[in-house]
Short mmCIF file of C-alpha atoms in Angstrom, two decimals:
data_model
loop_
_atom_site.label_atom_id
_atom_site.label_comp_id
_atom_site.label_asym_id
_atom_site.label_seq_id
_atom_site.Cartn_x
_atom_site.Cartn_y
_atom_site.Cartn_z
CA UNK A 1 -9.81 1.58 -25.85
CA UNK A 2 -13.68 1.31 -25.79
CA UNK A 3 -12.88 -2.24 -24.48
CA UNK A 4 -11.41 -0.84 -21.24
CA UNK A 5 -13.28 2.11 -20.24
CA UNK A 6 -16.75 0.16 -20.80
CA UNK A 7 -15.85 -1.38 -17.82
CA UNK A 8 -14.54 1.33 -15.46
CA UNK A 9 -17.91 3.12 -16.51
CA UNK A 10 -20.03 0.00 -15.06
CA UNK A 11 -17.35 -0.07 -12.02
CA UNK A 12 -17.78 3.67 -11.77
CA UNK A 13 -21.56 4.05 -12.28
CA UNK A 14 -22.42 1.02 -9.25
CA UNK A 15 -19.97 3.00 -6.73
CA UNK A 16 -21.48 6.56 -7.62
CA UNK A 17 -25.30 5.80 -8.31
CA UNK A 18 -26.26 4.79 -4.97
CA UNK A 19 -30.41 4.27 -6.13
CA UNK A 20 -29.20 0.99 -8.12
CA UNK A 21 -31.30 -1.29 -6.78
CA UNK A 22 -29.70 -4.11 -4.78
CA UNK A 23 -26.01 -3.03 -5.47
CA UNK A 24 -26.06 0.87 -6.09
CA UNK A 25 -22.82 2.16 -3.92
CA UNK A 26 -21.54 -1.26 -3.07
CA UNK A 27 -17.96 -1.96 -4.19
CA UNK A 28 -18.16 -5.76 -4.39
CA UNK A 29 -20.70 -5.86 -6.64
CA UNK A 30 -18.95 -2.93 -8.54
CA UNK A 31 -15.98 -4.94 -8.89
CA UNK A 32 -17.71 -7.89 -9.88
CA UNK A 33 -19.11 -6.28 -12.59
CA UNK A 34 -16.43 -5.10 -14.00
CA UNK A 35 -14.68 -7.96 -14.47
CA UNK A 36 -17.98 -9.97 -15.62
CA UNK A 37 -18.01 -6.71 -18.38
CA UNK A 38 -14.62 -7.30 -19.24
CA UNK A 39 -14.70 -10.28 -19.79
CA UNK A 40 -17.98 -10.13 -22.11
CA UNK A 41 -16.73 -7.49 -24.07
CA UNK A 42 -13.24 -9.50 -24.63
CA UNK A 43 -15.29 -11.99 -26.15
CA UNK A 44 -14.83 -14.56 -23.32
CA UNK A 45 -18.08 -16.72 -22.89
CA UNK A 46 -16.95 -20.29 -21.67
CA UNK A 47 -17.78 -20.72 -17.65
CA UNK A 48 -14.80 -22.16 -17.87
CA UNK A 49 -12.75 -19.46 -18.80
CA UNK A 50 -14.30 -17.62 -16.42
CA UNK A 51 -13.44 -19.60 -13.58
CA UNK A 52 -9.94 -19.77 -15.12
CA UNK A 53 -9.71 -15.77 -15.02
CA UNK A 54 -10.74 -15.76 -11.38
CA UNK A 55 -8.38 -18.07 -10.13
CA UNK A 56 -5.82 -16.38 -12.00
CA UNK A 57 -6.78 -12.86 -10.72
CA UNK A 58 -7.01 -14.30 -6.86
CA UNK A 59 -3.49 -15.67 -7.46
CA UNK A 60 -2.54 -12.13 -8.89
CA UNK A 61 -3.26 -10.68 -5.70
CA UNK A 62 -2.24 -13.57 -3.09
CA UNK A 63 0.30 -11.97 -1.63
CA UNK A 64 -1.79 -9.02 -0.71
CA UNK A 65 -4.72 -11.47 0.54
CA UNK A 66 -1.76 -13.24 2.75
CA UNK A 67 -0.24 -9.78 4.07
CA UNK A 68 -3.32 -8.36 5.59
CA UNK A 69 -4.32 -11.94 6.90
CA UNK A 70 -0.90 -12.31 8.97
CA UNK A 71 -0.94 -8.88 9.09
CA UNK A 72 -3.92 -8.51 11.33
CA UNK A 73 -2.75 -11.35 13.58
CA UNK A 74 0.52 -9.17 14.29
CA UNK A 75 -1.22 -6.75 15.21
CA UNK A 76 -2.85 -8.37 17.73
CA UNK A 77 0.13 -9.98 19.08
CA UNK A 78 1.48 -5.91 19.22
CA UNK A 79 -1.77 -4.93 21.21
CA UNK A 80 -1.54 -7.75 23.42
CA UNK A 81 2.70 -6.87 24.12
CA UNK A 82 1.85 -3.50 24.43
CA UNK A 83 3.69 -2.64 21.39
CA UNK A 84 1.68 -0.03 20.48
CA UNK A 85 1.64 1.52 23.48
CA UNK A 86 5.25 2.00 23.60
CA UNK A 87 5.09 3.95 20.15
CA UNK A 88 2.56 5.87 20.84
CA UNK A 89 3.68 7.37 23.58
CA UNK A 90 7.53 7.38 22.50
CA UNK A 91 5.99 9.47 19.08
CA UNK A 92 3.46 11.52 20.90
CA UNK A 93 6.32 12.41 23.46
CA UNK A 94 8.92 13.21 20.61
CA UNK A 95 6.18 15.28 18.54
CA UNK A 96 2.82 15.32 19.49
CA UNK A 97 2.96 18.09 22.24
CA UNK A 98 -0.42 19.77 19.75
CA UNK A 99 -2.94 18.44 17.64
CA UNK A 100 -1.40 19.18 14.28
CA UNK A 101 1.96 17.75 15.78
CA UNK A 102 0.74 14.56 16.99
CA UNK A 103 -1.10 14.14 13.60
CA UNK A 104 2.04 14.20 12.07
CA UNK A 105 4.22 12.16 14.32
CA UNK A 106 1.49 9.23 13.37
CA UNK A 107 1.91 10.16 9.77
CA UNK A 108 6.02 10.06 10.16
CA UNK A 109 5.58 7.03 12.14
CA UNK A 110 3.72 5.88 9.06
CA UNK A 111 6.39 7.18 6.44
CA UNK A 112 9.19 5.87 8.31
CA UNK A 113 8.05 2.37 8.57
CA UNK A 114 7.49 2.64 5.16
CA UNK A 115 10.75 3.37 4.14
CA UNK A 116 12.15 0.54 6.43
CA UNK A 117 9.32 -1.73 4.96
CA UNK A 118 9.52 -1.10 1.33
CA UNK A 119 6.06 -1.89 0.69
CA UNK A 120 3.18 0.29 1.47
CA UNK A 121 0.49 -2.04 2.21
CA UNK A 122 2.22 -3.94 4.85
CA UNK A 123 3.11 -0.33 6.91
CA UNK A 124 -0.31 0.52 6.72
CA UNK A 125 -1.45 -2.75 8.57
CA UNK A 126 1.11 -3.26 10.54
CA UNK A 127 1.86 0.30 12.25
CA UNK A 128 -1.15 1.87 11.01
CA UNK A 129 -3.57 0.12 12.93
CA UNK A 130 -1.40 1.77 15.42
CA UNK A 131 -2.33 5.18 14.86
CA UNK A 132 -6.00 4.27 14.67
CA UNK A 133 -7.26 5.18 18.10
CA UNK A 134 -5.24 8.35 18.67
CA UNK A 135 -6.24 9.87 14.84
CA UNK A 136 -9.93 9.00 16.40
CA UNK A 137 -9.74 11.34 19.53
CA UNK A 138 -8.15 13.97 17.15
CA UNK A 139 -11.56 13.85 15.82
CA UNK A 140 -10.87 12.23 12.23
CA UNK A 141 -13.97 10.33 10.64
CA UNK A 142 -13.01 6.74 9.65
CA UNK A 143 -12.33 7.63 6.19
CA UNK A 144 -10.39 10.27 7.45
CA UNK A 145 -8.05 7.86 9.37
CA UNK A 146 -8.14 5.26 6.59
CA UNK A 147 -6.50 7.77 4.31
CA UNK A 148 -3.86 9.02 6.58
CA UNK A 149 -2.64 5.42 6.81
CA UNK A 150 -2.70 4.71 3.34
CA UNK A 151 -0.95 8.61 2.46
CA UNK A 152 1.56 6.99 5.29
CA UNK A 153 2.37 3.69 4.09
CA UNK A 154 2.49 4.08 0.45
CA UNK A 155 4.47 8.01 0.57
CA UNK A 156 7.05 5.85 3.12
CA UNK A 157 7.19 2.91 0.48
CA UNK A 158 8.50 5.48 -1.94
CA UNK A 159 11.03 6.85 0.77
CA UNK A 160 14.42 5.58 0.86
CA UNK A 161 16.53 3.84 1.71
CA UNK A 162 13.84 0.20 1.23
CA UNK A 163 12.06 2.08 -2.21
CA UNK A 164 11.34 -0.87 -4.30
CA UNK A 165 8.86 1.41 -6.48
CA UNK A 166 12.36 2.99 -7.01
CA UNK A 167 14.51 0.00 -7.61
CA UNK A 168 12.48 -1.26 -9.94
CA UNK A 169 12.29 1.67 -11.80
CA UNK A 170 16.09 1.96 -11.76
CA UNK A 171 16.10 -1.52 -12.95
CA UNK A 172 13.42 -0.60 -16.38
CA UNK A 173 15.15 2.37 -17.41
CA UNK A 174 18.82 0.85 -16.92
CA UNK A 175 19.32 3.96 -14.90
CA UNK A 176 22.17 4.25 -12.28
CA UNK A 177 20.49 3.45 -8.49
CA UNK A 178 22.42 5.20 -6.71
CA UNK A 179 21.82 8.62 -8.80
CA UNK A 180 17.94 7.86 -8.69
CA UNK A 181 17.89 7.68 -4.78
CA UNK A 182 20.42 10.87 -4.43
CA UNK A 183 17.27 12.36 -5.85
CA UNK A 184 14.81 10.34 -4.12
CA UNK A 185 15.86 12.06 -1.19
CA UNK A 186 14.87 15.10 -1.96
CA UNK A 187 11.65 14.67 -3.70
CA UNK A 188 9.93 11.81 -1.71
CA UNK A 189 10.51 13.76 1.42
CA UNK A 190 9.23 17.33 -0.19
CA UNK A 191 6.11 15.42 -1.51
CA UNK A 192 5.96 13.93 2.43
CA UNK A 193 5.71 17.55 4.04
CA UNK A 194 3.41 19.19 1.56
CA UNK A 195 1.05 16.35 2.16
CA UNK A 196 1.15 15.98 5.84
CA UNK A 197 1.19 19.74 6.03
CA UNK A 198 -2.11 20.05 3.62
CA UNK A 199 -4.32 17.10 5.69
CA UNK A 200 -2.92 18.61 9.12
CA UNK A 201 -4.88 21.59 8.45
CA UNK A 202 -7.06 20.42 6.41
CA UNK A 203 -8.60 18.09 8.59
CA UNK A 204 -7.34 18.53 12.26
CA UNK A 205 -9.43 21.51 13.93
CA UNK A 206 -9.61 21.06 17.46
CA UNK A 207 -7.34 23.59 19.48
CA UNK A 208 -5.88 21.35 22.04
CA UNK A 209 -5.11 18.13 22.91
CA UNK A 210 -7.16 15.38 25.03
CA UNK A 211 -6.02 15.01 28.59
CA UNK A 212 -5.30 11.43 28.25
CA UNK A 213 -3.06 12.19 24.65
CA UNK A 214 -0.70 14.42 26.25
CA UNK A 215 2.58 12.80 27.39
CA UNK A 216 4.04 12.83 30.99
CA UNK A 217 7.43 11.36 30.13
CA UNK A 218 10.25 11.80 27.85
CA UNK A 219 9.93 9.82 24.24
CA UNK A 220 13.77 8.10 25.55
CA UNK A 221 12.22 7.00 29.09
CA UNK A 222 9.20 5.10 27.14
CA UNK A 223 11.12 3.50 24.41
CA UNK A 224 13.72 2.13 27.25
CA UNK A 225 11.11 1.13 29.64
CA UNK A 226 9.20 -0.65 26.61
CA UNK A 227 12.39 -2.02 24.76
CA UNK A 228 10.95 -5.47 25.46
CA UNK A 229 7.95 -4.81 23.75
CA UNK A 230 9.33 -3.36 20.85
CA UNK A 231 11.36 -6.68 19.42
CA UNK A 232 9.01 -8.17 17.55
CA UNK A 233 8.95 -4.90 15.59
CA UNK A 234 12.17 -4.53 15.79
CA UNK A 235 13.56 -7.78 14.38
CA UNK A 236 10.84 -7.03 11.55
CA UNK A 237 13.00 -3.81 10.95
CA UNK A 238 16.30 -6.00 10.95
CA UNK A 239 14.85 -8.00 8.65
CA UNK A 240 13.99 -5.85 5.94
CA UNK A 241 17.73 -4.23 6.28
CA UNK A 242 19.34 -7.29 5.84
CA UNK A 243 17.37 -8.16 3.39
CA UNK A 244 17.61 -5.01 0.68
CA UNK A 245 20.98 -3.64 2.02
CA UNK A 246 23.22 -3.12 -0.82
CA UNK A 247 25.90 -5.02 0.47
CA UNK A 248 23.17 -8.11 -0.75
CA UNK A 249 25.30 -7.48 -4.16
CA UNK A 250 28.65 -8.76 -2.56
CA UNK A 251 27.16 -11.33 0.65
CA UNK A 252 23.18 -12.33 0.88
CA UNK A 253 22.04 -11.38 4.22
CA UNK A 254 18.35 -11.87 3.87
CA UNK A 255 17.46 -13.81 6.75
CA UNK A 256 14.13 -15.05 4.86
CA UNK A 257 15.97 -16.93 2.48
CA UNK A 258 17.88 -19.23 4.81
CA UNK A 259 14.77 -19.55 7.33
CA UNK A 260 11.83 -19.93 4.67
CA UNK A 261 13.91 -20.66 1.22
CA UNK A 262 12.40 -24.63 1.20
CA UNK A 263 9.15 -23.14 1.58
CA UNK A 264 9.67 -20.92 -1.33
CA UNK A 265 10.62 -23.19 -3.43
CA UNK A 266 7.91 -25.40 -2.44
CA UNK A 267 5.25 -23.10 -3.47
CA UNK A 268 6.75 -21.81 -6.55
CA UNK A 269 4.49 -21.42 -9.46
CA UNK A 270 1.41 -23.20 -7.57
CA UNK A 271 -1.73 -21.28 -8.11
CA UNK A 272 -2.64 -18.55 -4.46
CA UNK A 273 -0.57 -20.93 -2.13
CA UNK A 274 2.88 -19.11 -3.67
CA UNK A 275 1.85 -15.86 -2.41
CA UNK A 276 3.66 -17.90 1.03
CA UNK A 277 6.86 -17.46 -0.67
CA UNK A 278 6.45 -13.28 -0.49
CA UNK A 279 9.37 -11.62 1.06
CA UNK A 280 6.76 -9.08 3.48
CA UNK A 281 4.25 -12.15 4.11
CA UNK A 282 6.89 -14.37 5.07
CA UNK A 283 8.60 -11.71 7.01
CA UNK A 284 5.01 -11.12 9.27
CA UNK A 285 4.81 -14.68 9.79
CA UNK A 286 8.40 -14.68 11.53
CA UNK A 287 8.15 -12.09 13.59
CA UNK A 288 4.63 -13.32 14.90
CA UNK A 289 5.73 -16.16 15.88
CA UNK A 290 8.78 -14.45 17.81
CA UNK A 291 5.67 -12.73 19.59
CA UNK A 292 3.81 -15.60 20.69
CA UNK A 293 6.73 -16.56 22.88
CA UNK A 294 6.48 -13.56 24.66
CA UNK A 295 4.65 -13.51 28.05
CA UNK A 296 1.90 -10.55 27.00
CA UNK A 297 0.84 -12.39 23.97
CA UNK A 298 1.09 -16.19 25.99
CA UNK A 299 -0.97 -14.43 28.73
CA UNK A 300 -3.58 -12.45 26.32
CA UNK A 301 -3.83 -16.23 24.09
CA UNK A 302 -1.73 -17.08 21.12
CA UNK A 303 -5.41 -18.82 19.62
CA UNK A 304 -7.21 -15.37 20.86
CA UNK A 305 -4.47 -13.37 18.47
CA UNK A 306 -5.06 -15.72 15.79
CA UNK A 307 -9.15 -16.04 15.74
CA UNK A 308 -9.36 -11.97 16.17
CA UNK A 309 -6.51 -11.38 13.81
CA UNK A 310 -8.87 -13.74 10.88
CA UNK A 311 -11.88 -12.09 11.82
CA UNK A 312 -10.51 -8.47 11.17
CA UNK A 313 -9.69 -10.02 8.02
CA UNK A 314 -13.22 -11.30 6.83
CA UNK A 315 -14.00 -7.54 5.78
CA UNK A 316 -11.09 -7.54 3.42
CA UNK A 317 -11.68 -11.15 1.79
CA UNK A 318 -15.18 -10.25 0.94
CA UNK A 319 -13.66 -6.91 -0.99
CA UNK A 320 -10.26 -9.08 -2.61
CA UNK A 321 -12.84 -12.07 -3.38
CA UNK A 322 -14.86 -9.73 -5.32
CA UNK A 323 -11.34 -7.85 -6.64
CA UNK A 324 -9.73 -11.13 -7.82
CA UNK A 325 -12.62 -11.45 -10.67
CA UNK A 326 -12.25 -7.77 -11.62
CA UNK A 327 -8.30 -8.15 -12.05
CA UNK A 328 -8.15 -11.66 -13.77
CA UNK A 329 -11.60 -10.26 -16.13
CA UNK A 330 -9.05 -7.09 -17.49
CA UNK A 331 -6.03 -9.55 -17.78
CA UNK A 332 -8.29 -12.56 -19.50
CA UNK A 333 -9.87 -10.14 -21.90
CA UNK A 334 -6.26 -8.48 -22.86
CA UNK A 335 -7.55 -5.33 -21.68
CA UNK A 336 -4.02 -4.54 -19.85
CA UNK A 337 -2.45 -5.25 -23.68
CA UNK A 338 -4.68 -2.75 -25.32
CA UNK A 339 -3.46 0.04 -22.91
CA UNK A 340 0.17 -0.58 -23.60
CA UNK A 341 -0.48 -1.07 -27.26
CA UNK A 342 -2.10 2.41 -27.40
CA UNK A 343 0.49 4.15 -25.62
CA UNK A 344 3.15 3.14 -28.05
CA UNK A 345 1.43 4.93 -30.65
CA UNK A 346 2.26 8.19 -29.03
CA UNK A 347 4.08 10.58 -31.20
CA UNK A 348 6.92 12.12 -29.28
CA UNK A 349 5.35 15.72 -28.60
CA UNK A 350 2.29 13.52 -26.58
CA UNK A 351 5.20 10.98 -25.16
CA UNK A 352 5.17 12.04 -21.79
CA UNK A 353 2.15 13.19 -20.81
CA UNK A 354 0.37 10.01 -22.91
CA UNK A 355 3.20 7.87 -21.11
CA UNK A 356 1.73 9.37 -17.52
CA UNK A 357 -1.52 8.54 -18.28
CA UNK A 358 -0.90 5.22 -19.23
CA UNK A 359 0.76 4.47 -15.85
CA UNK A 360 -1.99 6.72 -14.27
CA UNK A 361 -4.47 4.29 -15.54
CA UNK A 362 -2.60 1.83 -15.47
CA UNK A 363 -2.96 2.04 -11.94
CA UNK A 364 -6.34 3.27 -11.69
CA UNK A 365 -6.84 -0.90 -13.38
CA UNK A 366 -4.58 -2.86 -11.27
CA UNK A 367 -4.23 -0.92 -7.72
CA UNK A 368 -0.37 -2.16 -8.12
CA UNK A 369 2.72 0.18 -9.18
CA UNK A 370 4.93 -2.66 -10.22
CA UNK A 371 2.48 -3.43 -12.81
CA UNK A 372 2.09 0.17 -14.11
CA UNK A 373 6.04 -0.12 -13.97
CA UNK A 374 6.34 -3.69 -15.58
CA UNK A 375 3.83 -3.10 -18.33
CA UNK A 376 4.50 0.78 -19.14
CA UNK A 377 7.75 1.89 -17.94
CA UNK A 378 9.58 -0.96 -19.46
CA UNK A 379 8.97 0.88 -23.09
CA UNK A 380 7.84 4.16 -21.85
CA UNK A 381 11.16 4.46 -19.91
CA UNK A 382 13.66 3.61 -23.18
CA UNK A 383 11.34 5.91 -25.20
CA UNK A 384 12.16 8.87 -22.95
CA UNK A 385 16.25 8.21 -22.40
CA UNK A 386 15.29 8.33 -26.82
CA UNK A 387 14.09 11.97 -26.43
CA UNK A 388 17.55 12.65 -24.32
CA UNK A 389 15.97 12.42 -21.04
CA UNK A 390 18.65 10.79 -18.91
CA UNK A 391 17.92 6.84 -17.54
CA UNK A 392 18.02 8.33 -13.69
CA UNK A 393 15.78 11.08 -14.73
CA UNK A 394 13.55 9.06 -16.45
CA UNK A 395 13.40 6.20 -13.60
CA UNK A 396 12.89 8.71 -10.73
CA UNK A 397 9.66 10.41 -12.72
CA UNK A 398 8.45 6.79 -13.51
CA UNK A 399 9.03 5.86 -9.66
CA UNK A 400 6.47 9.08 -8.40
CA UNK A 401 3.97 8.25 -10.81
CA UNK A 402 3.25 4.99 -10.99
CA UNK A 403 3.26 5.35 -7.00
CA UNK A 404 0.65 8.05 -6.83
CA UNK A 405 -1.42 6.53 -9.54
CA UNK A 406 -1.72 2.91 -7.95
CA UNK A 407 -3.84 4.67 -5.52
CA UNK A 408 -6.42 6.58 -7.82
CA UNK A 409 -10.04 4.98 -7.59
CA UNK A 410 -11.83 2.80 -8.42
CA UNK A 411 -8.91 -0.04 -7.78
CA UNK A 412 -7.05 1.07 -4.91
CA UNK A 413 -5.83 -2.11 -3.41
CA UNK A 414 -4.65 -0.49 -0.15
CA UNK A 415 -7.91 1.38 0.88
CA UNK A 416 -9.31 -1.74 0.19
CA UNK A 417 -7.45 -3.79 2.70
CA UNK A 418 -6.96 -0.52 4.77
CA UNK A 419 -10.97 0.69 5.22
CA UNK A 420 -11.84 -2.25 6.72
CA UNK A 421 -9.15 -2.70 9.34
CA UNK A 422 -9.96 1.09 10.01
CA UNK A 423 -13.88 -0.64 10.71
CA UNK A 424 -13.00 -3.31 12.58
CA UNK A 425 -10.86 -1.66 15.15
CA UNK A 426 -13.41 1.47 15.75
CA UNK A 427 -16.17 -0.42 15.13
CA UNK A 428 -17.87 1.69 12.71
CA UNK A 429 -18.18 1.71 9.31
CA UNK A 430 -15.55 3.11 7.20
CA UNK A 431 -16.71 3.85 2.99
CA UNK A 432 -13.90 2.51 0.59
CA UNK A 433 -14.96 5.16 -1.77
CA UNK A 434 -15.05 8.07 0.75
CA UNK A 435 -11.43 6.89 1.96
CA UNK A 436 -10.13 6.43 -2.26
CA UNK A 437 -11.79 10.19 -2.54
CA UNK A 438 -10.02 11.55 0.57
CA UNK A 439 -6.81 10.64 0.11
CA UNK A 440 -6.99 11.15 -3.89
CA UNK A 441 -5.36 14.87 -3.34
CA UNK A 442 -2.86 13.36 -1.49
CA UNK A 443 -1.73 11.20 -4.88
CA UNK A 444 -2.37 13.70 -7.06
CA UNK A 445 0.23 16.10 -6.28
CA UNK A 446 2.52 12.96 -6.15
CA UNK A 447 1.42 11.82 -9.36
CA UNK A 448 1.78 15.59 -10.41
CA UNK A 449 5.29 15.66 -8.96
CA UNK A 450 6.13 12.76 -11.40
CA UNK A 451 4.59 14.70 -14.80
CA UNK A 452 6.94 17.82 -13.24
CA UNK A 453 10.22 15.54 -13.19
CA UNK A 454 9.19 14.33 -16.92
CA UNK A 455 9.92 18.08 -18.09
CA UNK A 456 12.11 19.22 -15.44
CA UNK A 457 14.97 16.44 -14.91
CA UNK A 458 17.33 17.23 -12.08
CA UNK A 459 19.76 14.28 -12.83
#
């Protein structure tokens, strides 16, 4: 194990011990350190190799580099429709009559295109940026607002009925589905309230609303008024229901595969370029080009969307540049082997709280709960139902932690494609580390939920 925290001490020590000359408190050079340590303590010496292990840790995270690319030109193409107006005021209508209140309609707003979404990262790009300017005049510091977005997206990736954190975990444990998201139902949205509830008064002290926040009309009069300006979004939403209905099992209705299948075929198993073939990226490319036909976004410039939407995006490539090197070091070295080795020498009476923190940092590593999933909860799931834990019980504590944990610092993949969006669109800056730190509670007590469903099992 010395092999993997050497590294996440260097990683740590840059970020935290801001009088390092030249890179104290920067995260790119702390994450290009880590990898370079990883990959000297694996033994790995050839330039070669090492340009081998970054290519292979930019391809690892592709599909995130490609979601917050397109992702910041839809949101462009939303400001120039007016999109965002339209659910703004249709959520500050419906819920934001006070401070607290409209704080949480962003945060619902958040959750619920989360759930529709199924991934995290894309509802924090795509609606969060969104709730940007209103969490601002609530008086939230940048960090603030970049951790409300993340808490939103990845809590409403977890949500049902789109959970692929809980399909997949469904899927390791050989655990009924539709048992696990009974369940689901219950928890996600208990761990949603606490949460919102805790930051709401945690951070929101002003006593009453801006003029210009309070809403004149009725949250039904803007959304039909705006309907126009909403399809972009909402064909996004169709899409995503087509595409992970259950009915898929019987009839495939996912729109993708008929529109983009050639294309993901043709970049199958090529190196970066098949992060195209994603689902969500592929998805965000459709519906922005449904919004460049539409008048706002002709009027406002479909090359204007496109330029802004890339350079909102230079913020995060510097960060996933630097991230790439760190990921492929840890996989190159066989650092993510070592972790799962060690946690199968866990007796049973240290099972499941050694099996947590495996996928705790697990995640802490890779920034990515499939992975925790993939590499820990595909033994540590058959090694519980061996105790007499129950497959559903078993995949629904698997599901909670491995999605609080893939936000615990220093990797958090999200804040890192999330802080700088946050920067660009207020233009100040926004710390990655103050962000990971703020919203850290946040994924605690959903991580914690997860350890409580390992010795409490409801199904």
């Amino acid at each position: 194990m010395a092999k993997v925290i050497i590294p996440l001490i260097v990683m740590i020590a840059i970020i935290v011990i801001k009088k390092i000359p030249f890179i104290g408190g920067k995260v790119h050079y702390a994450l290009l350190a880590a990898g370079a340590v990883a990959l000297l303590v694996g033994g790995i010496y050839n330039p070669m190799d090492w340009i081998k292990a970054y290519v292979d840790g930019l391809n690892r995270i592709s599909w995130v580099i490609l979601i917050a690319l397109f992702g910041g030109i839809y949101a462009r193409t939303q400001t120039a429709m007016g999109t965002m107006d339209t659910v703004l005021n249709a959520s500050r209508a419906a819920f934001g009559r006070t401070p607290k209140g409209l704080y949480a309609a962003g945060m619902i707003t958040l959750i619920l295109f989360g759930s529709l979404l199924g991934e995290g990262l894309s509802a924090a790009c795509v609606a969060g940026v969104l709730m940007v300017g209103p969490m601002r005049d609530l008086g939230l510091e940048p960090e603030q607002i970049s951790a409300s977005l993340v808490l939103g997206g990845l809590l409403g990736s977890l949500c049902p009925p789109m959970t692929n954190g809980i399909v997949l975990a469904s899927s390791l444990c050989g655990a009924d589905y539709d048992t696990v998201l009974k369940w689901a139902f219950l928890t996600v949205p208990f761990c949603c309230v606490v949460i919102i509830a805790f930051y709401a008064f945690r951070w929101i002290k002003i006593k009453s609303l801006p003029e210009h926040l309070i809403p004149t009309e009725k949250a039904g009069t803007i959304l039909k008024k705006g309907l126009p300006t909403l399809i972009p979004m909402l064909t996004l939403v169709a899409i995503m229901i087509l595409a992970y209905g259950p009915w898929n099992k019987i009839v495939n209705t996912n729109l993708i595969t008929y529109i983009w299948g050639w294309l993901q075929k043709l970049v199958a198993g090529i190196p970066f370029v098949s992060g195209l073939g994603n689902m969500i990226v592929l998805s965000l490319v459709t519906v922005t080009l449904i919004a460049f036909c539409s008048k706002g976004v002709r009027a406002y410039g479909i090359g204007r969307c496109i330029k802004e939407g890339f350079k909102d995006y230079l913020p995060c490539g510097a960060v996933h540049a630097c991230c790439a090197l760190m990921l492929g070091g840890f996989y190159a070295a066989g650092l993510i082997d070592i972790i799962a080795e060690w946690a199968v020498t866990l007796n049973t009476h240290l099972l499941k709280l050694g099996g947590a923190g495996a996928i705790g940092l697990m995640g802490m590593i890779t920034g990515s709960q499939s992975t925790s999933q993939n590499v820990i909860l595909s033994f540590f799931g058959p090694a519980l139902i061996a105790t007499g834990m129950s497959p559903e019980a078993a995949a629904l504590a698997g599901a909670h932690l491995a999605m609080g944990s893939q936000a615990f610092p220093p990797t958090d993949l999200c804040t890192i494609v999330v802080a700088p969006l946050v920067a660009g669109t207020l233009g100040e800056p926004c710390d990655y580390v103050k962000s990971m730190m703020k919203s850290l509670p946040g994924f605690l007590f959903l991580f914690g939920m997860g350890v409580l469903l390992l010795f409490v099992s409801p199904c």
